[in-house]
Short mmCIF file of C-alpha atoms and ligand atoms in Angstrom, two decimals:
data_model
loop_
_atom_site.label_atom_id
_atom_site.label_comp_id
_atom_site.label_asym_id
_atom_site.label_seq_id
_atom_site.Cartn_x
_atom_site.Cartn_y
_atom_site.Cartn_z
CA MET A 1 -5.97 1.11 6.67
CA THR A 2 -5.67 3.42 9.57
CA GLY A 3 -6.29 7.06 9.82
CA ARG A 4 -9.74 6.92 8.13
CA LEU A 5 -12.39 9.57 8.92
CA ARG A 6 -15.26 6.91 8.76
CA ARG A 7 -15.24 3.50 10.05
CA PRO A 8 -15.41 1.00 7.33
CA LEU A 9 -18.62 -0.98 6.73
CA VAL A 10 -18.45 -4.14 4.95
CA ALA A 11 -22.06 -5.23 3.91
CA GLY A 12 -23.15 -8.82 2.40
CA ASN A 13 -26.04 -8.93 0.28
CA TRP A 14 -27.12 -12.58 -0.25
CA LYS A 15 -30.04 -11.57 -2.55
CA MET A 16 -32.43 -14.26 -2.92
CA ASN A 17 -30.03 -17.28 -1.87
CA GLY A 18 -29.78 -19.13 1.21
CA LEU A 19 -31.86 -21.90 2.95
CA ARG A 20 -31.55 -22.56 6.56
CA GLU A 21 -28.34 -24.55 6.20
CA SER A 22 -26.61 -21.33 4.83
CA VAL A 23 -26.54 -19.99 8.39
CA ALA A 24 -23.51 -21.91 8.55
CA ILE A 25 -21.83 -19.06 6.45
CA VAL A 26 -22.66 -16.38 9.05
CA GLU A 27 -21.10 -18.81 11.79
CA ALA A 28 -18.06 -19.16 9.60
CA VAL A 29 -17.81 -15.51 9.19
CA ARG A 30 -18.27 -15.03 12.76
CA ASN A 31 -15.60 -17.52 13.86
CA GLY A 32 -13.30 -16.25 11.27
CA LEU A 33 -13.27 -12.57 12.52
CA THR A 34 -9.73 -11.72 13.76
CA PRO A 35 -9.49 -9.16 16.75
CA ARG A 36 -8.02 -6.55 14.09
CA MET A 37 -11.08 -7.00 11.97
CA ARG A 38 -13.35 -6.53 14.99
CA GLU A 39 -11.59 -3.58 16.12
CA ALA A 40 -11.51 -1.81 12.53
CA VAL A 41 -14.53 -2.71 10.63
CA ASP A 42 -18.20 -2.84 11.00
CA VAL A 43 -19.70 -5.96 9.34
CA LEU A 44 -23.21 -6.69 8.24
CA ILE A 45 -24.88 -9.44 6.52
CA CYS A 46 -28.14 -8.99 4.78
CA PRO A 47 -29.67 -12.61 4.33
CA PRO A 48 -33.20 -13.08 2.75
CA SER A 49 -35.95 -12.18 5.33
CA THR A 50 -36.66 -15.91 5.85
CA LEU A 51 -33.35 -16.16 7.65
CA ILE A 52 -33.08 -13.01 9.48
CA SER A 53 -34.23 -14.54 12.89
CA SER A 54 -31.69 -17.40 12.70
CA CYS A 55 -28.86 -15.18 11.60
CA VAL A 56 -29.54 -12.69 14.54
CA ALA A 57 -29.26 -15.63 16.85
CA ALA A 58 -26.04 -16.85 15.03
CA VAL A 59 -24.36 -13.42 15.60
CA TYR A 60 -25.58 -12.94 19.24
CA ASP A 61 -22.95 -11.31 21.19
CA THR A 62 -20.70 -10.44 18.31
CA PRO A 63 -20.30 -7.21 16.52
CA ILE A 64 -21.78 -8.72 13.40
CA ALA A 65 -24.98 -6.90 12.33
CA ILE A 66 -28.00 -8.32 10.34
CA GLY A 67 -30.02 -6.32 7.97
CA GLY A 68 -32.91 -6.58 5.38
CA GLN A 69 -32.63 -6.53 1.74
CA ASN A 70 -35.69 -4.23 1.08
CA LEU A 71 -38.78 -2.92 2.96
CA HIS A 72 -42.07 -1.30 2.43
CA ALA A 73 -42.32 2.22 3.35
CA LYS A 74 -45.70 1.98 5.54
CA ALA A 75 -45.22 0.50 8.94
CA SER A 76 -48.34 -1.94 8.31
CA GLY A 77 -51.24 -2.50 6.23
CA ALA A 78 -52.93 -4.28 3.41
CA PHE A 79 -49.49 -4.91 1.38
CA THR A 80 -49.52 -8.54 0.98
CA GLY A 81 -46.16 -10.08 0.77
CA SER A 82 -44.45 -6.86 2.08
CA ILE A 83 -42.23 -6.27 5.09
CA SER A 84 -41.94 -3.20 7.13
CA ALA A 85 -39.03 -1.67 8.67
CA GLU A 86 -40.70 -2.48 12.13
CA MET A 87 -41.03 -6.04 11.25
CA LEU A 88 -37.43 -6.06 10.08
CA ALA A 89 -36.34 -4.38 13.45
CA ASP A 90 -38.66 -6.65 15.59
CA LEU A 91 -36.51 -9.75 14.12
CA GLY A 92 -33.34 -7.80 15.46
CA ALA A 93 -32.23 -6.36 12.04
CA THR A 94 -30.46 -3.02 12.29
CA TYR A 95 -29.94 -2.13 8.73
CA VAL A 96 -31.80 -2.33 5.52
CA ILE A 97 -30.76 -2.12 1.73
CA VAL A 98 -32.98 0.53 0.05
CA GLY A 99 -33.25 0.83 -3.77
CA HIS A 100 -30.86 -1.70 -4.93
CA SER A 101 -30.61 -1.54 -8.67
CA GLU A 102 -32.23 -5.09 -8.98
CA ARG A 103 -35.24 -3.64 -7.06
CA ARG A 104 -35.13 -0.54 -9.22
CA ALA A 105 -34.87 -2.72 -12.38
CA TYR A 106 -37.40 -5.84 -11.60
CA HIS A 107 -39.70 -4.04 -9.04
CA HIS A 108 -39.75 -0.44 -10.75
CA GLU A 109 -38.48 1.30 -7.53
CA THR A 110 -38.44 4.99 -8.23
CA ASP A 111 -36.15 7.56 -6.40
CA ASP A 112 -39.34 8.99 -4.73
CA GLY A 113 -39.96 5.32 -3.65
CA VAL A 114 -36.57 5.11 -2.33
CA HIS A 115 -37.14 8.24 -0.24
CA ALA A 116 -40.02 6.87 1.26
CA LYS A 117 -38.46 3.83 2.22
CA ALA A 118 -35.34 5.59 3.66
CA LEU A 119 -37.82 7.42 5.75
CA GLY A 120 -39.71 4.22 6.88
CA ALA A 121 -36.17 2.78 7.93
CA ARG A 122 -35.51 5.82 9.88
CA ARG A 123 -39.01 5.61 11.68
CA ALA A 124 -38.23 2.20 12.85
CA GLY A 125 -34.54 2.93 14.07
CA LEU A 126 -33.06 1.09 11.03
CA CYS A 127 -30.12 2.25 9.15
CA GLY A 128 -31.01 2.61 5.49
CA ILE A 129 -28.14 1.75 2.77
CA ILE A 130 -29.49 3.90 -0.10
CA CYS A 131 -27.84 2.45 -3.24
CA VAL A 132 -27.32 4.66 -6.53
CA GLY A 133 -25.64 3.62 -9.68
CA GLU A 134 -25.63 4.30 -13.44
CA THR A 135 -26.30 1.65 -16.20
CA LYS A 136 -23.78 0.87 -18.84
CA GLU A 137 -25.53 3.11 -21.34
CA GLU A 138 -25.58 5.91 -19.01
CA ARG A 139 -21.87 5.69 -18.34
CA GLU A 140 -20.96 5.39 -22.13
CA GLU A 141 -23.16 8.49 -22.81
CA GLY A 142 -21.08 10.45 -19.96
CA ARG A 143 -24.02 10.84 -17.70
CA THR A 144 -22.84 8.76 -14.54
CA LEU A 145 -22.43 11.89 -12.33
CA ASP A 146 -25.69 13.58 -13.32
CA ILE A 147 -27.57 10.02 -12.59
CA VAL A 148 -26.01 9.24 -9.16
CA ARG A 149 -26.32 12.90 -8.25
CA ALA A 150 -30.04 12.96 -9.04
CA GLN A 151 -30.76 9.39 -7.42
CA LEU A 152 -29.10 10.98 -4.25
CA ALA A 153 -30.73 14.21 -4.28
CA ILE A 154 -34.38 12.67 -4.43
CA GLY A 155 -33.38 9.50 -2.57
CA VAL A 156 -31.65 10.92 0.70
CA PRO A 157 -34.19 12.49 3.09
CA LYS A 158 -33.61 15.71 4.79
CA GLY A 159 -32.08 15.45 8.26
CA ALA A 160 -30.55 12.16 7.16
CA ASN A 161 -27.54 11.40 9.43
CA ALA A 162 -24.55 9.06 9.71
CA ARG A 163 -26.36 6.80 12.09
CA ASP A 164 -29.45 6.21 9.92
CA THR A 165 -27.75 6.48 6.51
CA VAL A 166 -25.11 4.73 4.46
CA ILE A 167 -24.94 5.27 0.64
CA ALA A 168 -23.75 2.65 -1.64
CA TYR A 169 -22.43 3.33 -5.21
CA GLU A 170 -23.12 0.65 -7.31
CA PRO A 171 -22.58 0.75 -10.95
CA VAL A 172 -25.21 -1.53 -12.54
CA TRP A 173 -22.89 -2.88 -14.99
CA ALA A 174 -20.34 -3.99 -12.32
CA ILE A 175 -22.91 -5.94 -10.26
CA GLY A 176 -22.24 -9.78 -10.84
CA THR A 177 -20.29 -9.13 -14.08
CA GLY A 178 -16.75 -9.27 -12.68
CA LEU A 179 -16.21 -5.76 -14.14
CA THR A 180 -15.26 -2.84 -12.05
CA PRO A 181 -14.73 0.87 -12.64
CA THR A 182 -10.94 2.13 -12.47
CA PRO A 183 -9.95 3.54 -8.88
CA ALA A 184 -10.12 6.93 -10.60
CA ASP A 185 -13.59 6.56 -11.94
CA ILE A 186 -14.83 5.38 -8.33
CA ALA A 187 -12.89 8.40 -6.86
CA GLU A 188 -14.66 10.64 -8.98
CA VAL A 189 -18.06 9.52 -8.30
CA HIS A 190 -17.56 9.10 -4.49
CA ALA A 191 -16.24 12.71 -4.37
CA SER A 192 -19.22 14.00 -6.28
CA LEU A 193 -21.61 12.04 -4.27
CA ARG A 194 -20.20 13.35 -1.06
CA GLU A 195 -20.35 17.06 -2.42
CA MET A 196 -24.05 16.31 -3.30
CA LEU A 197 -24.75 14.80 0.23
CA GLY A 198 -23.24 18.16 1.81
CA GLN A 199 -26.09 19.97 -0.36
CA ILE A 200 -28.59 17.81 1.34
CA ILE A 201 -27.50 17.28 4.95
CA GLY A 202 -24.66 19.94 5.25
CA SER A 203 -21.61 19.11 7.32
CA GLU A 204 -23.04 15.77 8.40
CA ALA A 205 -22.02 14.44 5.01
CA GLN A 206 -18.52 14.15 5.99
CA LYS A 207 -19.61 11.52 8.53
CA VAL A 208 -21.93 9.33 6.24
CA ARG A 209 -20.31 6.23 4.82
CA ILE A 210 -20.22 5.80 0.91
CA LEU A 211 -19.68 2.11 0.09
CA TYR A 212 -18.47 0.98 -3.21
CA GLY A 213 -20.40 -2.32 -4.54
CA GLY A 214 -20.03 -4.11 -7.73
CA SER A 215 -18.03 -7.36 -8.23
CA VAL A 216 -15.72 -6.58 -5.15
CA LYS A 217 -13.74 -9.88 -4.38
CA PRO A 218 -10.93 -10.51 -2.00
CA GLY A 219 -8.24 -10.12 -5.00
CA ASN A 220 -9.42 -6.51 -5.92
CA ALA A 221 -10.75 -5.39 -2.45
CA ARG A 222 -7.59 -3.74 -1.06
CA GLU A 223 -7.12 -1.51 -4.31
CA LEU A 224 -10.98 -0.59 -4.32
CA MET A 225 -11.05 0.19 -0.53
CA ALA A 226 -7.83 2.33 -0.51
CA VAL A 227 -9.77 4.84 -3.05
CA GLU A 228 -10.52 8.30 -1.28
CA ASN A 229 -14.19 8.35 0.02
CA VAL A 230 -14.75 4.93 -0.11
CA ASP A 231 -15.65 3.66 3.30
CA GLY A 232 -16.19 0.13 2.89
CA ALA A 233 -18.14 -2.40 0.33
CA LEU A 234 -21.54 -3.69 -0.40
CA VAL A 235 -20.85 -7.41 -1.52
CA GLY A 236 -23.08 -9.59 -3.31
CA GLY A 237 -21.41 -12.90 -4.81
CA ALA A 238 -18.49 -12.99 -2.67
CA SER A 239 -20.60 -12.57 0.52
CA LEU A 240 -21.84 -16.01 -0.01
CA VAL A 241 -18.46 -17.48 0.44
CA ALA A 242 -17.19 -17.14 4.12
CA GLU A 243 -13.54 -17.21 3.07
CA ASP A 244 -14.23 -14.60 0.40
CA PHE A 245 -16.20 -12.26 2.56
CA LEU A 246 -13.63 -12.46 5.30
CA GLY A 247 -10.97 -11.56 2.62
CA ILE A 248 -12.62 -8.50 1.94
CA ILE A 249 -13.25 -7.53 5.31
CA ALA A 250 -9.38 -8.18 6.09
CA ALA A 251 -8.61 -5.79 3.25
CA CYS A 252 -10.66 -2.94 4.85
CA ALA A 253 -9.05 -3.61 8.40
C1 PEP B 301 -24.55 -6.37 -5.19
O1 PEP B 301 -25.56 -7.08 -5.68
O2 PEP B 301 -25.02 -5.32 -4.35
C2 PEP B 301 -23.35 -6.46 -5.62
C3 PEP B 301 -22.52 -5.72 -5.29
O3 PEP B 301 -23.32 -8.01 -6.29
P1 PEP B 301 -21.72 -8.59 -6.56
O4 PEP B 301 -20.76 -8.25 -5.58
O5 PEP B 301 -22.06 -9.79 -7.11
O6 PEP B 301 -21.45 -7.61 -7.98
#
């Protein structure tokens, strides 16, 4: 996969999975990276916050980055149970997922909230991975582009750049279901997102990575990653199995 405008990023989202013994998955990914993968792909693992420190230690002196799965928009304060971008950065995290559909669905996160969190990530020097995606109903009603463009328009802060922002297109109906859109459907959404991004941040939009997420597996990664404007993957389930995650990284390399 050479001749790309943007260096691909493969990001694993462990969600609420993983105990201390799961750091072995990070070690296996670290040990399984080939020179070609290291040269061609950025790799990120977002474990639960409880494991960030141990995962950061496990990837010391390797190109693998560690990130958070969520943050509070404020730097500190009376927000019991929340974690700020500064706290994630203090642990050695360099990325954070913002506005994952599970946060939107189960924690009522809004596009304005996503915007505030993206600003929080930037404030602490983290790269925010801003997630957008339509539900099954929205797709069936032909509203996919309207939905994801609106999520982007509100969520992405002005002045965002390729160092502090990654976009992830994750159709809600494709997450954890084994279903994926067709390559043509993904191409249409990613092209539209890049155009919308151009309206928000101008020419910098060409440099910002737009990941695809939703049931990416080693078996479909090559086809999905070959789609125009797809600059890597956000991976849930398959990121919990080192061999599968490595297979997806290989497909991007
Ligand atoms: C996700 O949770 O971001 C995701 C893409 O999950 P999965 O790969 O399991 O569909």
